[in-house]
Amino acid sequence: MAHTLDAVETEDQPVKKPLRITELILLVMAVAIGSGAYMLSGLGMDQPLETHYWIQLGVMAALAIAFHLVLRLRAPWSDQYIMPLALSLNGLGLAMIHRLDLVPPGGSAANNQLLWTALSIIISMALVWFIIDYRHMRRFTYVWLLASAILLVLPFLPFIGMEIYGARIWVNLGIGSFQPGEVAKLTLAIFFASYLSANRDLILLAGRKLGPLSFPRLQDLGPLVVAWLVSMGVLIFQRDLGSAVLFFGLFMAMIYLATARLSWIILGLLAVGAGGIIAFNLFPHVQARIDGWLNAFDMDMIYAEHGSHQVVQGLFGLASGGLFGSGLGEGRPDLVFAANSDMIIASFGEELGLVGLTAILLIFFVLITRIMRIGLSARDAFGKLLAAGLGCAMAIQIFVVVGGVLRVIPLTGLTTPFMAAGGSSLLANWMIIGLVLLISHTANRPMQAGPMVNASGFGAGTSVPGQPVEAGER
C-alpha cells in the first residue's frame, strides 16, 4: 500500500480525484454569456462586429483557461462554481459598459475595464499560485489592521489624494485613479477573522448576563469601538456613506458568526443609531442624502444640486424596462448619471427588464451561497470566519447598491461587484475570489496522513517500531 502526502489510499477506500470538468464547461458558458452580450450590445446599436469584439472574446477565453489551469495545478479541490459565476458577472458588466460607450460622444471605459479585468484575474491567479497556506495570514493580525488604516488615510495625503463628486476616496497613481477603500474591505476582513478566531473564547466566556442576554466586558469591546470609529471616520472625513455601512456591517456580521450572541447585534445597533444621529445633526452632506431619499419626487429636490435627480431617473428607467426590457442597445440608460458605475443595475433593469435583472441577482445569490458554504466546510476557525465574512460583505454590498437604486435605502456610492466600471472594485473582488478558492481547496482536500510514527520509546521517530534511529536522522 502506497502512502502519499495528499491522501491515504487503501483497497477499500480509493483516492478521490478532483473533477474540474464541471468548471471547464461552466467557464465556456460564462465566456459565451459575457461575449455574446458584448456583441449583442454592439449589434443593438447598429455597430458591425469589428476586430475589438473578437479581441474581447479572445482575452476573456484566455483568462478563463489560464485560471482553470492554475486551479488544476495549485488548488484542484477548490470550488468549481465560484470562478464561472464571477466571470459571468464580469462579462455582463463589460457588455453594458461597452453599450454605454457607444452613445455619442463615445468613451473608452470598456477598454479600461477589460484591462483591469485582465490585471485583476492575473493577480487573483497569483494569489492562488503563491499563497501556499492561507492560514499563515492569521499570524499578522495587527499588520492587517495597520494596512487597513494606511489604505483609508491615503486619499487625504497631498498630491495623490483626490475628491470626486464630494467624496474624498480616491488617489491618483499617475497612470490612473484608484480607490484604496475597496482593498481595505479585504484587509479589514482578514483582521477581523484573525482577531476573532484568536479571542473568541475570551469574548464568549467573560462578561455579564443581563436577563437572557450576555454582554461582553468593557475591555473586550475594543474591536466594536475600532470598527465604529473606522466607519464614522469614513462617513465624516471621506463623506462615503456606502463604505461606512459596509465596514461596520462586515464587522457586525463576523462577530455574530464568531459568537452567535444577540447582545453584539444590540450593541451594534445602538452604535449605529448613535452614529447616525450625530452625523445627521452635524454634517450637511448626510442631511442632504437623507432628504434626497425621503423626498425624492419633490420637484425642488429633483433639480437641487446633489438632489434626487439620479435616483428618480433610475426609477423611471427601471419602470420603462418592464418585464422583459427594451433589449440591449434599445433603451436610454445613458440618461442616468453614472449609468456605467453606481447605477449599472438600473441600466440592466431598463434593457433586460425584471426577468434579466432577476437573473443577475440570482447569479449573485448563488455566488454568495457558494462562498458561505465554503465558510461552513472550512476546517479552521480563521478560514470559516474569513470566508463567511467575505460572503457577508458581498451580500451587504449588493443589498446597499440595489436598495439604493430601488429607493429602499438612501443611495450610496458603492459599486456593484464585478459589474460596475472601476478598476479598484474589480481588483478587490477578484482578490476575494482567489482567497475563497484557496480556503475551499483546503476544506475539500482529503485529510493528509503519513505513515504511522513511533513517537516515543525505543526507536522513536521511525515508522517501524523496534528499529532505532541513527544519530543525525532525527
Coordinates of C-alpha atoms in Angstrom, one line a residue:
M1 CA 0.0 0.0 0.0
A2 CA 1.5 3.3 -1.0
H3 CA 1.2 6.4 1.1
T4 CA 1.1 9.8 -0.4
L5 CA 1.1 13.3 1.1
D6 CA -2.3 14.1 -0.4
A7 CA -4.4 11.2 0.8
V8 CA -4.4 7.8 2.3
E9 CA -5.1 5.1 -0.3
T10 CA -6.5 1.8 0.8
E11 CA -8.0 -1.1 -1.1
D12 CA -11.4 -0.4 0.4
Q13 CA -11.3 3.4 0.1
P14 CA -9.6 4.6 -3.2
V15 CA -8.3 8.1 -3.5
K16 CA -11.0 10.5 -4.8
K17 CA -9.8 12.5 -7.8
P18 CA -10.8 16.2 -8.1
L19 CA -13.0 16.6 -11.2
R20 CA -12.7 20.0 -12.7
I21 CA -14.5 19.3 -15.9
T22 CA -17.7 20.9 -14.5
E23 CA -15.8 24.1 -14.1
L24 CA -14.4 24.0 -17.6
I25 CA -17.9 23.5 -19.1
L26 CA -19.3 26.4 -16.9
L27 CA -16.4 28.6 -18.0
V28 CA -17.3 28.1 -21.7
M29 CA -20.8 29.1 -20.8
A30 CA -19.6 32.1 -18.8
V31 CA -17.4 33.4 -21.7
A32 CA -20.3 32.8 -24.1
I33 CA -22.7 34.8 -22.0
G34 CA -20.3 37.7 -21.5
S35 CA -19.0 37.9 -25.0
G36 CA -22.5 37.2 -26.5
A37 CA -23.9 40.1 -24.5
Y38 CA -20.9 42.3 -25.6
M39 CA -21.6 41.6 -29.3
L40 CA -25.4 42.0 -28.9
S41 CA -25.0 45.3 -27.3
G42 CA -23.0 46.5 -30.4
L43 CA -25.5 45.0 -32.8
G44 CA -28.3 46.7 -30.9
M45 CA -26.6 50.0 -31.6
D46 CA -26.1 49.1 -35.3
Q47 CA -22.4 48.5 -34.9
P48 CA -20.7 45.9 -37.1
L49 CA -18.7 43.2 -35.4
E50 CA -15.3 44.7 -35.8
T51 CA -11.9 43.4 -34.6
H52 CA -12.2 44.6 -31.0
Y53 CA -15.2 42.3 -30.4
W54 CA -13.1 39.2 -31.2
I55 CA -10.2 40.6 -29.1
Q56 CA -12.6 40.9 -26.1
L57 CA -13.7 37.3 -26.7
G58 CA -10.1 36.1 -27.0
V59 CA -9.0 37.9 -23.9
M60 CA -11.8 36.5 -21.7
A61 CA -11.4 33.0 -23.1
A62 CA -7.6 33.1 -22.5
L63 CA -8.0 34.4 -18.9
A64 CA -10.6 31.7 -18.2
I65 CA -8.4 28.9 -19.5
A66 CA -5.4 30.2 -17.7
F67 CA -7.2 30.4 -14.3
H68 CA -8.6 27.0 -14.9
L69 CA -5.1 25.6 -15.4
V70 CA -3.8 27.3 -12.3
L71 CA -6.6 25.8 -10.3
R72 CA -5.9 22.4 -11.7
L73 CA -2.2 22.6 -10.7
R74 CA -2.4 24.5 -7.4
A75 CA -5.9 24.2 -6.0
P76 CA -7.5 21.2 -7.6
W77 CA -10.0 20.7 -4.7
S78 CA -11.3 24.3 -4.8
D79 CA -15.0 25.1 -5.6
Q80 CA -15.8 24.6 -9.2
Y81 CA -18.7 27.1 -9.4
I82 CA -17.1 30.3 -7.9
M83 CA -14.9 31.3 -10.9
P84 CA -17.5 30.8 -13.6
L85 CA -20.1 32.8 -11.6
A86 CA -17.7 35.7 -11.1
L87 CA -16.6 35.6 -14.8
S88 CA -20.3 35.7 -15.9
L89 CA -20.9 38.8 -13.9
N90 CA -17.7 40.4 -15.1
G91 CA -18.6 39.7 -18.7
L92 CA -22.1 41.1 -18.4
G93 CA -20.7 44.3 -16.8
L94 CA -18.2 44.7 -19.6
A95 CA -21.1 44.4 -22.1
M96 CA -23.2 47.1 -20.5
I97 CA -20.2 49.4 -20.1
H98 CA -19.4 48.9 -23.8
R99 CA -23.0 49.6 -24.8
L100 CA -22.9 52.9 -22.9
D101 CA -19.6 53.8 -24.6
L102 CA -21.4 53.6 -28.0
V103 CA -23.6 56.6 -27.1
P104 CA -22.2 59.8 -28.6
P105 CA -19.8 61.3 -27.9
G106 CA -18.5 57.9 -27.0
G107 CA -16.0 56.7 -24.5
S108 CA -13.3 54.2 -23.7
A109 CA -14.5 52.9 -20.3
A110 CA -15.0 49.3 -21.7
N111 CA -11.4 49.2 -22.9
N112 CA -10.1 50.3 -19.4
Q113 CA -12.5 47.8 -17.8
L114 CA -11.1 45.0 -20.0
L115 CA -7.5 45.9 -19.0
W116 CA -8.5 46.0 -15.3
T117 CA -10.3 42.6 -15.7
A118 CA -7.1 41.1 -17.1
L119 CA -4.9 42.6 -14.4
S120 CA -7.4 41.6 -11.6
I121 CA -7.7 38.0 -12.8
I122 CA -3.9 37.7 -13.1
I123 CA -3.4 39.0 -9.5
S124 CA -6.1 36.5 -8.3
M125 CA -4.2 33.7 -10.1
A126 CA -1.0 34.8 -8.5
L127 CA -2.7 34.7 -5.0
V128 CA -3.7 31.1 -5.7
W129 CA -0.3 30.2 -7.1
F130 CA 2.0 31.8 -4.4
I131 CA 0.0 31.6 -1.2
I132 CA 0.8 28.1 -0.1
D133 CA -1.3 28.1 3.1
Y134 CA -3.8 31.0 3.7
R135 CA -3.8 30.2 7.4
H136 CA -0.3 31.9 7.7
M137 CA -2.1 35.2 7.3
R138 CA -3.6 35.0 10.8
R139 CA -0.1 35.4 12.2
F140 CA -0.1 39.1 11.2
T141 CA -3.3 40.3 12.9
Y142 CA -2.3 43.9 13.6
V143 CA -0.4 44.2 10.4
W144 CA -3.7 43.8 8.6
L145 CA -5.2 46.5 10.8
L146 CA -2.3 48.8 10.1
A147 CA -2.6 48.2 6.4
S148 CA -6.3 49.0 6.5
A149 CA -5.6 52.3 8.3
I150 CA -2.9 53.2 5.8
L151 CA -5.2 52.5 2.9
L152 CA -8.0 54.6 4.4
V153 CA -5.7 57.5 5.1
L154 CA -4.1 57.6 1.6
P155 CA -6.9 59.8 0.0
F156 CA -6.0 62.5 2.5
L157 CA -2.4 62.7 1.5
P158 CA -1.3 65.8 -0.5
F159 CA -0.5 65.3 -4.2
I160 CA -2.1 61.9 -4.6
G161 CA -5.5 62.3 -2.7
M162 CA -8.5 63.2 -4.9
E163 CA -12.0 64.4 -4.2
I164 CA -14.6 63.4 -6.8
Y165 CA -18.3 64.3 -6.5
G166 CA -17.9 65.4 -2.9
A167 CA -16.3 62.1 -1.7
R168 CA -12.5 62.0 -0.9
I169 CA -11.9 58.3 -1.5
W170 CA -9.6 58.3 -4.5
V171 CA -5.8 58.5 -5.0
N172 CA -4.1 59.5 -8.3
L173 CA -1.3 57.0 -9.1
G174 CA -0.1 58.9 -12.2
I175 CA -1.3 56.2 -14.5
G176 CA -4.9 56.3 -13.2
S177 CA -7.1 56.7 -10.2
F178 CA -7.6 54.1 -7.5
Q179 CA -10.0 53.7 -4.6
P180 CA -8.0 52.2 -1.6
G181 CA -11.1 51.6 0.4
E182 CA -12.0 48.7 -1.8
V183 CA -8.9 46.9 -0.9
A184 CA -9.3 47.9 2.8
K185 CA -12.5 45.9 2.7
L186 CA -10.4 42.8 2.2
T187 CA -7.7 43.6 4.7
L188 CA -10.3 44.5 7.4
A189 CA -12.0 41.2 6.8
I190 CA -8.7 39.4 7.4
F191 CA -8.0 41.4 10.5
F192 CA -11.5 40.7 12.0
A193 CA -11.2 37.0 11.1
S194 CA -7.7 36.7 12.7
Y195 CA -8.7 38.7 15.9
L196 CA -12.0 36.9 16.4
S197 CA -10.6 33.4 15.8
A198 CA -7.8 34.1 18.4
N199 CA -10.0 35.8 21.0
R200 CA -13.4 34.0 20.5
D201 CA -13.3 32.1 23.8
L202 CA -12.3 35.1 25.8
I203 CA -15.2 37.1 24.3
L204 CA -17.6 34.3 24.9
L205 CA -16.7 33.3 28.4
A206 CA -16.1 36.7 30.0
G207 CA -18.9 39.2 30.5
R208 CA -22.1 39.7 32.4
K209 CA -25.5 38.3 32.0
L210 CA -28.5 40.6 31.9
G211 CA -31.6 38.6 31.7
P212 CA -31.3 36.2 28.7
L213 CA -28.5 38.2 27.1
S214 CA -24.8 38.0 27.8
F215 CA -22.9 41.3 27.3
P216 CA -19.1 41.5 26.8
R217 CA -16.7 43.2 29.2
L218 CA -15.7 46.7 28.5
Q219 CA -12.1 45.7 27.7
D220 CA -13.5 43.2 25.1
L221 CA -15.4 46.0 23.4
G222 CA -12.3 47.2 21.7
P223 CA -13.0 45.7 18.2
L224 CA -16.5 47.1 18.2
V225 CA -15.2 50.6 19.1
V226 CA -12.5 50.3 16.4
A227 CA -15.0 49.3 13.8
W228 CA -17.4 52.1 14.8
L229 CA -14.6 54.7 14.7
V230 CA -13.4 53.5 11.3
S231 CA -17.0 53.7 9.9
M232 CA -17.6 57.1 11.4
G233 CA -14.2 58.3 10.1
V234 CA -15.1 57.2 6.6
L235 CA -18.5 58.8 6.8
I236 CA -17.3 62.1 8.2
F237 CA -14.0 62.7 6.6
Q238 CA -14.4 60.8 3.3
R239 CA -18.1 61.5 3.0
D240 CA -18.6 58.0 1.9
L241 CA -21.8 56.6 3.4
G242 CA -21.7 53.3 1.5
S243 CA -18.3 52.3 2.7
A244 CA -19.1 53.3 6.3
V245 CA -22.2 51.0 6.2
L246 CA -20.1 48.2 4.5
F247 CA -17.2 48.3 7.0
F248 CA -19.5 48.3 10.1
G249 CA -21.8 45.7 8.7
L250 CA -18.9 43.5 7.9
F251 CA -17.7 43.6 11.5
M252 CA -21.1 43.0 12.9
A253 CA -21.7 40.0 10.7
M254 CA -18.3 38.5 11.5
I255 CA -18.6 38.9 15.3
Y256 CA -22.1 37.4 15.3
L257 CA -20.8 34.5 13.3
A258 CA -18.0 34.0 15.8
T259 CA -20.1 34.3 19.0
A260 CA -23.7 33.7 17.9
R261 CA -24.7 36.2 20.6
L262 CA -27.6 38.6 20.1
S263 CA -26.0 41.0 22.6
W264 CA -23.4 42.1 20.0
I265 CA -26.2 42.9 17.5
I266 CA -28.0 45.0 20.1
L267 CA -24.7 46.9 20.9
G268 CA -24.0 47.3 17.2
L269 CA -27.5 48.7 16.5
L270 CA -27.1 51.2 19.4
A271 CA -23.7 52.3 18.0
V272 CA -25.3 52.7 14.5
G273 CA -28.2 54.7 16.0
A274 CA -25.8 57.0 18.0
G275 CA -23.5 57.5 15.0
G276 CA -26.5 58.2 12.7
I277 CA -28.0 60.8 15.0
I278 CA -24.6 62.5 15.4
A279 CA -23.8 62.5 11.7
F280 CA -27.3 63.8 10.7
N281 CA -27.2 66.7 13.1
L282 CA -23.6 67.8 12.5
F283 CA -22.9 67.2 8.8
P284 CA -24.9 68.8 5.9
H285 CA -23.9 66.1 3.4
V286 CA -25.6 63.4 5.5
Q287 CA -28.7 65.6 5.8
A288 CA -28.8 66.1 2.1
R289 CA -28.5 62.4 1.4
I290 CA -31.4 61.6 3.8
D291 CA -33.6 64.4 2.4
G292 CA -33.0 63.2 -1.1
W293 CA -34.1 59.8 -0.1
L294 CA -37.3 60.7 1.8
N295 CA -38.4 63.4 -0.6
A296 CA -37.1 62.0 -3.9
F297 CA -40.0 63.1 -6.0
D298 CA -40.3 66.6 -4.7
M299 CA -39.5 68.9 -7.7
D300 CA -37.3 71.2 -5.7
M301 CA -35.3 68.1 -4.6
I302 CA -35.0 66.7 -8.1
Y303 CA -33.4 69.8 -9.5
A304 CA -31.4 70.7 -6.5
E305 CA -27.6 70.4 -6.5
H306 CA -26.8 66.9 -5.2
G307 CA -30.5 66.3 -5.2
S308 CA -32.5 63.2 -6.2
H309 CA -32.4 63.5 -10.0
Q310 CA -30.1 60.4 -10.3
V311 CA -32.4 58.2 -8.3
V312 CA -35.6 59.4 -10.0
Q313 CA -34.1 58.9 -13.5
G314 CA -33.0 55.4 -12.5
L315 CA -36.5 54.5 -11.2
F316 CA -38.1 55.8 -14.5
G317 CA -35.6 53.7 -16.4
L318 CA -36.5 50.6 -14.5
A319 CA -40.2 51.2 -15.0
S320 CA -39.7 51.7 -18.7
G321 CA -37.9 48.3 -18.9
G322 CA -41.0 46.5 -17.7
L323 CA -40.9 42.7 -17.6
F324 CA -38.6 41.8 -20.4
G325 CA -36.7 45.1 -21.0
S326 CA -36.2 47.1 -24.2
G327 CA -33.3 44.9 -25.4
L328 CA -29.6 45.6 -25.3
G329 CA -28.9 48.8 -27.2
E330 CA -32.5 49.8 -27.4
G331 CA -33.1 51.8 -24.3
R332 CA -31.7 55.1 -23.0
P333 CA -29.8 54.2 -19.8
D334 CA -27.3 56.8 -20.7
L335 CA -29.7 59.5 -19.5
V336 CA -29.0 58.4 -15.9
F337 CA -25.9 59.9 -14.3
A338 CA -23.1 57.3 -13.6
A339 CA -25.1 54.7 -15.6
N340 CA -22.0 52.5 -16.0
S341 CA -20.9 52.6 -12.4
D342 CA -23.2 53.4 -9.4
M343 CA -26.4 52.9 -11.5
I344 CA -25.4 50.0 -13.7
I345 CA -28.2 47.9 -12.0
A346 CA -30.7 50.5 -13.3
S347 CA -29.2 50.2 -16.8
F348 CA -29.6 46.4 -16.8
G349 CA -33.1 46.8 -15.4
E350 CA -34.1 49.1 -18.3
E351 CA -32.6 46.9 -21.1
L352 CA -33.1 43.4 -19.7
G353 CA -36.2 44.0 -17.7
L354 CA -37.3 42.5 -14.5
V355 CA -36.5 39.0 -15.8
G356 CA -32.9 39.9 -16.8
L357 CA -32.3 41.8 -13.6
T358 CA -33.7 38.9 -11.5
A359 CA -31.3 36.5 -13.4
I360 CA -28.3 38.7 -12.5
L361 CA -29.4 38.9 -8.8
L362 CA -29.8 35.1 -8.8
I363 CA -26.2 34.7 -10.1
F364 CA -25.1 36.9 -7.2
F365 CA -27.2 34.8 -4.8
V366 CA -25.6 31.5 -6.0
L367 CA -22.1 33.1 -5.8
I368 CA -22.7 34.3 -2.2
T369 CA -24.3 31.0 -1.2
R370 CA -21.2 29.1 -2.5
I371 CA -18.9 31.4 -0.5
M372 CA -20.9 30.9 2.6
R373 CA -20.9 27.1 2.0
I374 CA -17.1 27.2 1.9
G375 CA -17.1 29.0 5.2
L376 CA -19.2 26.2 6.7
S377 CA -16.9 23.5 5.3
A378 CA -13.6 25.1 6.3
R379 CA -11.7 23.1 8.9
D380 CA -10.2 26.0 10.9
A381 CA -11.9 29.0 12.7
F382 CA -9.9 31.6 10.7
G383 CA -10.9 30.1 7.4
K384 CA -14.6 29.8 8.5
L385 CA -14.7 33.4 9.6
L386 CA -12.8 34.8 6.7
A387 CA -14.9 33.0 4.0
A388 CA -18.2 33.8 5.7
G389 CA -17.2 37.4 6.4
L390 CA -16.3 37.9 2.7
G391 CA -19.6 36.4 1.7
C392 CA -21.4 38.7 4.1
A393 CA -19.5 41.7 2.8
M394 CA -20.6 40.9 -0.8
A395 CA -24.2 40.4 0.3
I396 CA -24.2 43.7 2.2
Q397 CA -22.7 45.5 -0.8
I398 CA -25.4 44.0 -3.1
F399 CA -28.2 45.0 -0.7
V400 CA -26.9 48.6 -0.3
V401 CA -26.4 49.0 -4.1
V402 CA -29.8 47.5 -5.2
G403 CA -31.6 49.0 -2.2
G404 CA -30.3 52.5 -3.1
V405 CA -31.3 52.1 -6.8
L406 CA -34.8 51.0 -5.8
R407 CA -35.0 53.7 -3.1
V408 CA -35.4 51.2 -0.3
I409 CA -32.5 53.0 1.4
P410 CA -30.5 56.1 0.6
L411 CA -28.4 55.9 -2.5
T412 CA -24.7 55.5 -1.7
G413 CA -21.5 55.4 -3.7
L414 CA -20.9 51.7 -3.5
T415 CA -20.3 49.8 -6.7
T416 CA -21.9 46.6 -7.9
P417 CA -19.2 43.8 -7.6
F418 CA -17.6 42.6 -10.9
M419 CA -20.0 44.8 -12.9
A420 CA -19.6 48.5 -12.3
A421 CA -16.9 50.4 -14.1
G422 CA -13.9 50.9 -11.9
G423 CA -10.6 49.0 -11.6
S424 CA -10.2 49.1 -7.8
S425 CA -13.6 47.4 -7.2
L426 CA -12.8 44.8 -9.8
L427 CA -9.4 44.1 -8.3
A428 CA -10.6 43.8 -4.7
N429 CA -13.4 41.4 -5.7
W430 CA -11.2 39.2 -7.8
M431 CA -8.7 39.0 -4.9
I432 CA -11.6 37.9 -2.7
I433 CA -12.3 35.1 -5.3
G434 CA -8.7 34.0 -5.1
L435 CA -8.8 33.8 -1.3
V436 CA -12.1 32.0 -1.2
L437 CA -10.8 29.4 -3.7
L438 CA -7.8 28.8 -1.5
I439 CA -10.0 28.2 1.5
S440 CA -12.3 25.8 -0.4
H441 CA -9.2 23.9 -1.7
T442 CA -8.0 23.3 1.9
A443 CA -11.5 22.5 3.1
N444 CA -12.3 19.9 0.4
R445 CA -8.9 18.3 0.2
P446 CA -8.7 14.8 1.7
M447 CA -7.2 14.6 5.1
Q448 CA -3.4 14.3 5.0
A449 CA -1.8 11.3 6.6
G450 CA 1.6 9.8 6.5
P451 CA 3.0 6.5 7.8
M452 CA 2.5 5.6 11.5
V453 CA 5.3 7.0 13.5
N454 CA 6.6 5.7 16.8
A455 CA 6.7 8.9 18.7
S456 CA 8.4 7.8 21.9
G457 CA 10.3 5.0 23.5
F458 CA 12.8 2.8 21.8
G459 CA 13.2 3.5 18.2
A460 CA 11.3 6.8 18.4
G461 CA 11.0 8.7 15.1
T462 CA 10.8 5.6 12.9
S463 CA 7.8 4.1 11.1
V464 CA 8.8 0.6 12.2
P465 CA 8.8 0.2 16.0
G466 CA 11.8 -1.5 17.3
Q467 CA 14.3 -0.1 14.8
P468 CA 16.4 2.7 16.4
V469 CA 17.1 5.9 14.5
E470 CA 20.7 6.6 13.7
A471 CA 22.3 9.7 15.1
G472 CA 21.6 12.7 13.0
E473 CA 18.4 11.2 11.4
R474 CA 16.1 12.9 13.8

